[in-house]
Amino acid sequence: MPTPTHTPSAATAHAEPAHTTHHLSAKKLTLHFLEMVVAMAVGMVALHPVWTLVLDAVGAPGLMHDPYTGALIMATNMTVAMSAWMKVRGHRWRPIVEMGAAMYLPFLVLFVPLALGLIGEGALMLWGHVLMLPAMAAAMLLRPHEYAHC
């Protein structure tokens, strides 16, 4: 006589994978976040000399030292490397653009208090980088399914 098999109820079957998926998603989101931070750092280090050479060659080395263009160049360096890594990881262009916006938005917001003399260049760089982290997290939380496959 065959033994009866236990079939989980629909509520139990649905609840278990959701808990596991949520746990794995949080882990994957954290891993992706850390990968993006590493890619940003690589971009800053690797691309800074390229900008220096190009700006020297065109006679505009001062652009690197101007707080506005310097911040935008740094955000570009981070965005290029991060975008390349996201593309390698199989992301679509829309999330890549959103993550790139997270690199620029903090600096753009901070340009206002800088122009008004409320903050200095050091604060611009410090807070621009600090505010990138929650901006990146917000971009990821906007589309968590995008990062589930990472």
GROMACS .gro file of N, CA and C in nm:
model
  450
    1MET      N    1   0.084  -0.117   0.000
    1MET     CA    2   0.000   0.000   0.000
    1MET      C    3   0.089   0.124   0.000
    2PRO      N    4   0.070   0.216  -0.096
    2PRO     CA    5   0.155   0.335  -0.103
    2PRO      C    6   0.129   0.427   0.017
    3THR      N    7   0.235   0.488   0.062
    3THR     CA    8   0.219   0.582   0.173
    3THR      C    9   0.176   0.717   0.119
    4PRO      N   10   0.086   0.780   0.193
    4PRO     CA   11   0.040   0.911   0.145
    4PRO      C   12   0.154   1.013   0.157
    5THR      N   13   0.162   1.097   0.057
    5THR     CA   14   0.264   1.203   0.060
    5THR      C   15   0.204   1.328   0.120
    6HIS      N   16   0.285   1.399   0.192
    6HIS     CA   17   0.239   1.524   0.252
    6HIS      C   18   0.255   1.636   0.150
    7THR      N   19   0.147   1.697   0.117
    7THR     CA   20   0.149   1.810   0.026
    7THR      C   21   0.130   1.937   0.107
    8PRO      N   22   0.225   2.030   0.102
    8PRO     CA   23   0.208   2.152   0.179
    8PRO      C   24   0.089   2.232   0.128
    9SER      N   25   0.027   2.302   0.218
    9SER     CA   26  -0.086   2.386   0.178
    9SER      C   27  -0.036   2.495   0.085
   10ALA      N   28  -0.125   2.556   0.013
   10ALA     CA   29  -0.089   2.662  -0.080
   10ALA      C   30  -0.024   2.778  -0.006
   11ALA      N   31  -0.072   2.810   0.114
   11ALA     CA   32  -0.015   2.920   0.192
   11ALA      C   33   0.127   2.889   0.235
   12THR      N   34   0.151   2.765   0.279
   12THR     CA   35   0.285   2.725   0.323
   12THR      C   36   0.380   2.722   0.204
   13ALA      N   37   0.335   2.663   0.094
   13ALA     CA   38   0.421   2.653  -0.024
   13ALA      C   39   0.457   2.791  -0.075
   14HIS      N   40   0.364   2.884  -0.068
   14HIS     CA   41   0.389   3.019  -0.117
   14HIS      C   42   0.478   3.097  -0.020
   15ALA      N   43   0.460   3.077   0.109
   15ALA     CA   44   0.533   3.155   0.209
   15ALA      C   45   0.680   3.116   0.216
   16GLU      N   46   0.709   2.987   0.202
   16GLU     CA   47   0.848   2.942   0.216
   16GLU      C   48   0.939   2.999   0.108
   17PRO      N   49   0.908   2.986  -0.020
   17PRO     CA   50   0.997   3.043  -0.121
   17PRO      C   51   1.010   3.194  -0.110
   18ALA      N   52   0.902   3.261  -0.070
   18ALA     CA   53   0.908   3.406  -0.058
   18ALA      C   54   1.012   3.445   0.047
   19HIS      N   55   1.015   3.372   0.159
   19HIS     CA   56   1.111   3.403   0.265
   19HIS      C   57   1.254   3.379   0.215
   20THR      N   58   1.275   3.267   0.148
   20THR     CA   59   1.407   3.234   0.097
   20THR      C   60   1.448   3.335  -0.010
   21THR      N   61   1.357   3.367  -0.102
   21THR     CA   62   1.387   3.463  -0.208
   21THR      C   63   1.422   3.598  -0.149
   22HIS      N   64   1.348   3.641  -0.047
   22HIS     CA   65   1.374   3.771   0.017
   22HIS      C   66   1.513   3.771   0.078
   23HIS      N   67   1.547   3.664   0.146
   23HIS     CA   68   1.679   3.655   0.209
   23HIS      C   69   1.788   3.659   0.103
   24LEU      N   70   1.772   3.582  -0.003
   24LEU     CA   71   1.872   3.580  -0.108
   24LEU      C   72   1.879   3.715  -0.179
   25SER      N   73   1.766   3.780  -0.198
   25SER     CA   74   1.765   3.909  -0.264
   25SER      C   75   1.841   4.012  -0.183
   26ALA      N   76   1.822   4.013  -0.053
   26ALA     CA   77   1.894   4.108   0.032
   26ALA      C   78   2.044   4.082   0.023
   27LYS      N   79   2.081   3.957   0.022
   27LYS     CA   80   2.222   3.919   0.010
   27LYS      C   81   2.278   3.962  -0.125
   28LYS      N   82   2.200   3.938  -0.230
   28LYS     CA   83   2.244   3.974  -0.365
   28LYS      C   84   2.248   4.126  -0.382
   29LEU      N   85   2.152   4.195  -0.326
   29LEU     CA   86   2.153   4.341  -0.332
   29LEU      C   87   2.277   4.397  -0.263
   30THR      N   88   2.311   4.342  -0.148
   30THR     CA   89   2.429   4.387  -0.075
   30THR      C   90   2.555   4.358  -0.154
   31LEU      N   91   2.565   4.239  -0.211
   31LEU     CA   92   2.681   4.203  -0.292
   31LEU      C   93   2.694   4.297  -0.412
   32HIS      N   94   2.583   4.322  -0.478
   32HIS     CA   95   2.586   4.411  -0.594
   32HIS      C   96   2.629   4.552  -0.552
   33PHE      N   97   2.577   4.598  -0.441
   33PHE     CA   98   2.612   4.730  -0.390
   33PHE      C   99   2.764   4.738  -0.369
   34LEU      N  100   2.820   4.638  -0.305
   34LEU     CA  101   2.964   4.636  -0.280
   34LEU      C  102   3.044   4.627  -0.410
   35GLU      N  103   2.995   4.551  -0.506
   35GLU     CA  104   3.061   4.544  -0.637
   35GLU      C  105   3.063   4.682  -0.703
   36MET      N  106   2.954   4.755  -0.690
   36MET     CA  107   2.947   4.888  -0.750
   36MET      C  108   3.045   4.984  -0.684
   37VAL      N  109   3.059   4.975  -0.552
   37VAL     CA  110   3.154   5.060  -0.481
   37VAL      C  111   3.297   5.029  -0.527
   38VAL      N  112   3.329   4.902  -0.541
   38VAL     CA  113   3.462   4.864  -0.589
   38VAL      C  114   3.483   4.915  -0.732
   39ALA      N  115   3.385   4.898  -0.818
   39ALA     CA  116   3.396   4.945  -0.956
   39ALA      C  117   3.416   5.097  -0.960
   40MET      N  118   3.345   5.168  -0.873
   40MET     CA  119   3.361   5.314  -0.867
   40MET      C  120   3.504   5.351  -0.828
   41ALA      N  121   3.557   5.284  -0.729
   41ALA     CA  122   3.694   5.313  -0.684
   41ALA      C  123   3.794   5.283  -0.796
   42VAL      N  124   3.774   5.173  -0.865
   42VAL     CA  125   3.862   5.139  -0.978
   42VAL      C  126   3.854   5.248  -1.085
   43GLY      N  127   3.734   5.294  -1.113
   43GLY     CA  128   3.716   5.400  -1.212
   43GLY      C  129   3.788   5.528  -1.173
   44MET      N  130   3.778   5.566  -1.046
   44MET     CA  131   3.846   5.688  -1.001
   44MET      C  132   3.997   5.675  -1.018
   45VAL      N  133   4.052   5.562  -0.978
   45VAL     CA  134   4.197   5.542  -0.983
   45VAL      C  135   4.245   5.526  -1.128
   46ALA      N  136   4.175   5.449  -1.206
   46ALA     CA  137   4.221   5.417  -1.342
   46ALA      C  138   4.201   5.533  -1.440
   47LEU      N  139   4.093   5.607  -1.426
   47LEU     CA  140   4.062   5.710  -1.525
   47LEU      C  141   4.116   5.849  -1.492
   48HIS      N  142   4.153   5.872  -1.367
   48HIS     CA  143   4.208   6.003  -1.330
   48HIS      C  144   4.331   6.039  -1.415
   49PRO      N  145   4.427   5.948  -1.432
   49PRO     CA  146   4.543   5.982  -1.516
   49PRO      C  147   4.506   6.010  -1.662
   50VAL      N  148   4.402   5.944  -1.711
   50VAL     CA  149   4.358   5.967  -1.849
   50VAL      C  150   4.309   6.111  -1.863
   51TRP      N  151   4.227   6.155  -1.768
   51TRP     CA  152   4.179   6.294  -1.771
   51TRP      C  153   4.295   6.391  -1.760
   52THR      N  154   4.388   6.362  -1.674
   52THR     CA  155   4.504   6.449  -1.656
   52THR      C  156   4.579   6.465  -1.788
   53LEU      N  157   4.606   6.355  -1.856
   53LEU     CA  158   4.676   6.359  -1.985
   53LEU      C  159   4.597   6.436  -2.090
   54VAL      N  160   4.469   6.407  -2.100
   54VAL     CA  161   4.385   6.472  -2.201
   54VAL      C  162   4.372   6.621  -2.174
   55LEU      N  163   4.345   6.657  -2.049
   55LEU     CA  164   4.329   6.799  -2.017
   55LEU      C  165   4.460   6.876  -2.032
   56ASP      N  166   4.571   6.813  -1.999
   56ASP     CA  167   4.702   6.876  -2.022
   56ASP      C  168   4.725   6.895  -2.172
   57ALA      N  169   4.691   6.795  -2.250
   57ALA     CA  170   4.712   6.800  -2.395
   57ALA      C  171   4.631   6.910  -2.462
   58VAL      N  172   4.512   6.936  -2.410
   58VAL     CA  173   4.428   7.040  -2.471
   58VAL      C  174   4.445   7.175  -2.402
   59GLY      N  175   4.537   7.183  -2.307
   59GLY     CA  176   4.566   7.310  -2.241
   59GLY      C  177   4.464   7.352  -2.138
   60ALA      N  178   4.397   7.255  -2.076
   60ALA     CA  179   4.295   7.288  -1.976
   60ALA      C  180   4.315   7.209  -1.847
   61PRO      N  181   4.437   7.204  -1.794
   61PRO     CA  182   4.460   7.125  -1.672
   61PRO      C  183   4.384   7.179  -1.550
   62GLY      N  184   4.349   7.306  -1.553
   62GLY     CA  185   4.276   7.366  -1.441
   62GLY      C  186   4.139   7.306  -1.418
   63LEU      N  187   4.083   7.243  -1.519
   63LEU     CA  188   3.949   7.185  -1.503
   63LEU      C  189   3.946   7.077  -1.396
   64MET      N  190   4.059   7.009  -1.378
   64MET     CA  191   4.064   6.904  -1.276
   64MET      C  192   4.058   6.965  -1.136
   65HIS      N  193   4.104   7.087  -1.121
   65HIS     CA  194   4.113   7.149  -0.990
   65HIS      C  195   3.995   7.240  -0.958
   66ASP      N  196   3.912   7.268  -1.058
   66ASP     CA  197   3.790   7.345  -1.035
   66ASP      C  198   3.692   7.254  -0.961
   67PRO      N  199   3.629   7.301  -0.852
   67PRO     CA  200   3.543   7.210  -0.775
   67PRO      C  201   3.424   7.157  -0.855
   68TYR      N  202   3.369   7.237  -0.944
   68TYR     CA  203   3.253   7.193  -1.020
   68TYR      C  204   3.291   7.090  -1.126
   69THR      N  205   3.386   7.125  -1.211
   69THR     CA  206   3.426   7.029  -1.315
   69THR      C  207   3.501   6.911  -1.255
   70GLY      N  208   3.578   6.935  -1.150
   70GLY     CA  209   3.649   6.826  -1.083
   70GLY      C  210   3.553   6.721  -1.029
   71ALA      N  211   3.444   6.768  -0.967
   71ALA     CA  212   3.343   6.674  -0.914
   71ALA      C  213   3.274   6.598  -1.027
   72LEU      N  214   3.244   6.668  -1.136
   72LEU     CA  215   3.178   6.601  -1.249
   72LEU      C  216   3.271   6.501  -1.317
   73ILE      N  217   3.399   6.535  -1.325
   73ILE     CA  218   3.496   6.440  -1.382
   73ILE      C  219   3.505   6.316  -1.294
   74MET      N  220   3.510   6.337  -1.163
   74MET     CA  221   3.518   6.222  -1.072
   74MET      C  222   3.392   6.136  -1.083
   75ALA      N  223   3.275   6.199  -1.089
   75ALA     CA  224   3.150   6.124  -1.103
   75ALA      C  225   3.150   6.047  -1.236
   76THR      N  226   3.206   6.108  -1.338
   76THR     CA  227   3.214   6.040  -1.469
   76THR      C  228   3.305   5.918  -1.460
   77ASN      N  229   3.419   5.933  -1.395
   77ASN     CA  230   3.512   5.820  -1.379
   77ASN      C  231   3.442   5.704  -1.310
   78MET      N  232   3.370   5.734  -1.204
   78MET     CA  233   3.299   5.629  -1.129
   78MET      C  234   3.188   5.568  -1.214
   79THR      N  235   3.117   5.653  -1.288
   79THR     CA  236   3.004   5.606  -1.368
   79THR      C  237   3.049   5.517  -1.482
   80VAL      N  238   3.158   5.554  -1.547
   80VAL     CA  239   3.209   5.473  -1.659
   80VAL      C  240   3.243   5.332  -1.613
   81ALA      N  241   3.320   5.322  -1.507
   81ALA     CA  242   3.360   5.190  -1.457
   81ALA      C  243   3.241   5.111  -1.405
   82MET      N  244   3.155   5.177  -1.329
   82MET     CA  245   3.039   5.109  -1.273
   82MET      C  246   2.945   5.062  -1.384
   83SER      N  247   2.923   5.146  -1.485
   83SER     CA  248   2.835   5.110  -1.596
   83SER      C  249   2.891   4.992  -1.674
   84ALA      N  250   3.022   4.994  -1.696
   84ALA     CA  251   3.085   4.881  -1.767
   84ALA      C  252   3.067   4.752  -1.689
   85TRP      N  253   3.086   4.758  -1.558
   85TRP     CA  254   3.070   4.637  -1.477
   85TRP      C  255   2.924   4.591  -1.477
   86MET      N  256   2.832   4.684  -1.468
   86MET     CA  257   2.691   4.646  -1.470
   86MET      C  258   2.656   4.580  -1.604
   87LYS      N  259   2.709   4.631  -1.714
   87LYS     CA  260   2.681   4.573  -1.846
   87LYS      C  261   2.739   4.431  -1.853
   88VAL      N  262   2.860   4.413  -1.800
   88VAL     CA  263   2.920   4.279  -1.796
   88VAL      C  264   2.832   4.184  -1.716
   89ARG      N  265   2.771   4.234  -1.610
   89ARG     CA  266   2.685   4.152  -1.524
   89ARG      C  267   2.546   4.131  -1.584
   90GLY      N  268   2.519   4.187  -1.702
   90GLY     CA  269   2.395   4.159  -1.773
   90GLY      C  270   2.280   4.255  -1.745
   91HIS      N  271   2.309   4.371  -1.693
   91HIS     CA  272   2.202   4.466  -1.664
   91HIS      C  273   2.156   4.537  -1.791
   92ARG      N  274   2.029   4.579  -1.787
   92ARG     CA  275   1.971   4.656  -1.896
   92ARG      C  276   2.020   4.801  -1.884
   93TRP      N  277   2.001   4.878  -1.991
   93TRP     CA  278   2.050   5.016  -1.993
   93TRP      C  279   1.978   5.107  -1.895
   94ARG      N  280   1.849   5.089  -1.877
   94ARG     CA  281   1.775   5.179  -1.788
   94ARG      C  282   1.830   5.177  -1.645
   95PRO      N  283   1.848   5.060  -1.582
   95PRO     CA  284   1.907   5.058  -1.448
   95PRO      C  285   2.050   5.111  -1.445
   96ILE      N  286   2.124   5.092  -1.555
   96ILE     CA  287   2.259   5.145  -1.560
   96ILE      C  288   2.255   5.297  -1.559
   97VAL      N  289   2.164   5.354  -1.634
   97VAL     CA  290   2.149   5.500  -1.638
   97VAL      C  291   2.104   5.552  -1.501
   98GLU      N  292   2.011   5.481  -1.438
   98GLU     CA  293   1.965   5.522  -1.305
   98GLU      C  294   2.079   5.519  -1.203
   99MET      N  295   2.161   5.415  -1.209
   99MET     CA  296   2.274   5.406  -1.117
   99MET      C  297   2.375   5.516  -1.148
  100GLY      N  298   2.393   5.546  -1.274
  100GLY     CA  299   2.481   5.656  -1.312
  100GLY      C  300   2.430   5.790  -1.259
  101ALA      N  301   2.300   5.809  -1.265
  101ALA     CA  302   2.242   5.933  -1.211
  101ALA      C  303   2.271   5.947  -1.062
  102ALA      N  304   2.277   5.834  -0.993
  102ALA     CA  305   2.308   5.836  -0.849
  102ALA      C  306   2.449   5.887  -0.823
  103MET      N  307   2.537   5.882  -0.922
  103MET     CA  308   2.673   5.933  -0.906
  103MET      C  309   2.676   6.085  -0.918
  104TYR      N  310   2.592   6.139  -1.006
  104TYR     CA  311   2.594   6.283  -1.033
  104TYR      C  312   2.502   6.363  -0.943
  105LEU      N  313   2.388   6.308  -0.910
  105LEU     CA  314   2.286   6.383  -0.837
  105LEU      C  315   2.336   6.446  -0.707
  106PRO      N  316   2.409   6.374  -0.622
  106PRO     CA  317   2.457   6.439  -0.499
  106PRO      C  318   2.543   6.562  -0.525
  107PHE      N  319   2.631   6.553  -0.625
  107PHE     CA  320   2.716   6.669  -0.656
  107PHE      C  321   2.632   6.784  -0.710
  108LEU      N  322   2.539   6.754  -0.799
  108LEU     CA  323   2.456   6.859  -0.855
  108LEU      C  324   2.377   6.933  -0.746
  109VAL      N  325   2.326   6.858  -0.651
  109VAL     CA  326   2.252   6.919  -0.540
  109VAL      C  327   2.346   7.004  -0.455
  110LEU      N  328   2.467   6.955  -0.431
  110LEU     CA  329   2.562   7.026  -0.346
  110LEU      C  330   2.627   7.147  -0.415
  111PHE      N  331   2.613   7.157  -0.547
  111PHE     CA  332   2.667   7.274  -0.616
  111PHE      C  333   2.598   7.402  -0.568
  112VAL      N  334   2.473   7.393  -0.530
  112VAL     CA  335   2.399   7.512  -0.484
  112VAL      C  336   2.460   7.569  -0.356
  113PRO      N  337   2.473   7.488  -0.248
  113PRO     CA  338   2.535   7.546  -0.128
  113PRO      C  339   2.682   7.585  -0.150
  114LEU      N  340   2.751   7.517  -0.242
  114LEU     CA  341   2.888   7.556  -0.273
  114LEU      C  342   2.890   7.695  -0.336
  115ALA      N  343   2.803   7.717  -0.433
  115ALA     CA  344   2.796   7.847  -0.502
  115ALA      C  345   2.756   7.959  -0.406
  116LEU      N  346   2.674   7.926  -0.307
  116LEU     CA  347   2.630   8.026  -0.210
  116LEU      C  348   2.732   8.048  -0.099
  117GLY      N  349   2.841   7.973  -0.101
  117GLY     CA  350   2.944   7.988   0.001
  117GLY      C  351   2.908   7.923   0.133
  118LEU      N  352   2.808   7.836   0.133
  118LEU     CA  353   2.765   7.769   0.256
  118LEU      C  354   2.851   7.648   0.290
  119ILE      N  355   2.914   7.589   0.188
  119ILE     CA  356   3.007   7.478   0.209
  119ILE      C  357   3.132   7.505   0.127
  120GLY      N  358   3.241   7.440   0.162
  120GLY     CA  359   3.366   7.452   0.088
  120GLY      C  360   3.386   7.334  -0.006
  121GLU      N  361   3.498   7.337  -0.077
  121GLU     CA  362   3.529   7.231  -0.173
  121GLU      C  363   3.546   7.096  -0.105
  122GLY      N  364   3.606   7.095   0.013
  122GLY     CA  365   3.623   6.968   0.085
  122GLY      C  366   3.490   6.905   0.122
  123ALA      N  367   3.396   6.990   0.168
  123ALA     CA  368   3.263   6.939   0.202
  123ALA      C  369   3.190   6.889   0.078
  124LEU      N  370   3.210   6.957  -0.035
  124LEU     CA  371   3.149   6.912  -0.160
  124LEU      C  372   3.193   6.770  -0.191
  125MET      N  373   3.323   6.746  -0.186
  125MET     CA  374   3.375   6.613  -0.219
  125MET      C  375   3.334   6.509  -0.115
  126LEU      N  376   3.346   6.544   0.012
  126LEU     CA  377   3.309   6.449   0.118
  126LEU      C  378   3.161   6.412   0.108
  127TRP      N  379   3.074   6.511   0.112
  127TRP     CA  380   2.931   6.484   0.114
  127TRP      C  381   2.880   6.431  -0.020
  128GLY      N  382   2.944   6.471  -0.129
  128GLY     CA  383   2.905   6.415  -0.259
  128GLY      C  384   2.925   6.265  -0.262
  129HIS      N  385   3.038   6.220  -0.209
  129HIS     CA  386   3.065   6.075  -0.205
  129HIS      C  387   2.977   6.004  -0.103
  130VAL      N  388   2.958   6.064   0.012
  130VAL     CA  389   2.874   6.001   0.115
  130VAL      C  390   2.730   5.987   0.065
  131LEU      N  391   2.678   6.091   0.001
  131LEU     CA  392   2.539   6.088  -0.046
  131LEU      C  393   2.517   5.997  -0.166
  132MET      N  394   2.626   5.960  -0.234
  132MET     CA  395   2.613   5.864  -0.343
  132MET      C  396   2.563   5.729  -0.293
  133LEU      N  397   2.605   5.693  -0.174
  133LEU     CA  398   2.570   5.560  -0.123
  133LEU      C  399   2.419   5.543  -0.106
  134PRO      N  400   2.348   5.635  -0.037
  134PRO     CA  401   2.203   5.618  -0.032
  134PRO      C  402   2.137   5.639  -0.168
  135ALA      N  403   2.196   5.721  -0.254
  135ALA     CA  404   2.140   5.738  -0.389
  135ALA      C  405   2.149   5.608  -0.467
  136MET      N  406   2.261   5.537  -0.453
  136MET     CA  407   2.276   5.407  -0.517
  136MET      C  408   2.177   5.306  -0.461
  137ALA      N  409   2.164   5.306  -0.328
  137ALA     CA  410   2.069   5.213  -0.264
  137ALA      C  411   1.928   5.241  -0.312
  138ALA      N  412   1.893   5.368  -0.327
  138ALA     CA  413   1.759   5.403  -0.375
  138ALA      C  414   1.739   5.353  -0.518
  139ALA      N  415   1.840   5.368  -0.603
  139ALA     CA  416   1.829   5.319  -0.740
  139ALA      C  417   1.810   5.167  -0.743
  140MET      N  418   1.879   5.098  -0.653
  140MET     CA  419   1.865   4.952  -0.647
  140MET      C  420   1.729   4.912  -0.593
  141LEU      N  421   1.681   4.983  -0.492
  141LEU     CA  422   1.552   4.948  -0.432
  141LEU      C  423   1.435   4.983  -0.525
  142LEU      N  424   1.461   5.073  -0.620
  142LEU     CA  425   1.360   5.107  -0.720
  142LEU      C  426   1.328   4.986  -0.806
  143ARG      N  427   1.429   4.902  -0.833
  143ARG     CA  428   1.413   4.783  -0.918
  143ARG      C  429   1.488   4.665  -0.858
  144PRO      N  430   1.443   4.614  -0.742
  144PRO     CA  431   1.517   4.503  -0.680
  144PRO      C  432   1.523   4.379  -0.768
  145HIS      N  433   1.420   4.357  -0.850
  145HIS     CA  434   1.420   4.241  -0.939
  145HIS      C  435   1.536   4.246  -1.039
  146GLU      N  436   1.582   4.365  -1.072
  146GLU     CA  437   1.692   4.383  -1.165
  146GLU      C  438   1.822   4.322  -1.110
  147TYR      N  439   1.834   4.325  -0.979
  147TYR     CA  440   1.958   4.282  -0.914
  147TYR      C  441   1.948   4.141  -0.859
  148ALA      N  442   1.834   4.074  -0.876
  148ALA     CA  443   1.813   3.940  -0.823
  148ALA      C  444   1.899   3.836  -0.894
  149HIS      N  445   1.936   3.863  -1.017
  149HIS     CA  446   2.016   3.765  -1.092
  149HIS      C  447   2.166   3.781  -1.072
  150CYS      N  448   2.207   3.880  -1.001
  150CYS     CA  449   2.351   3.906  -0.980
  150CYS      C  450   2.412   3.804  -0.888
   0.00000   0.00000   0.00000
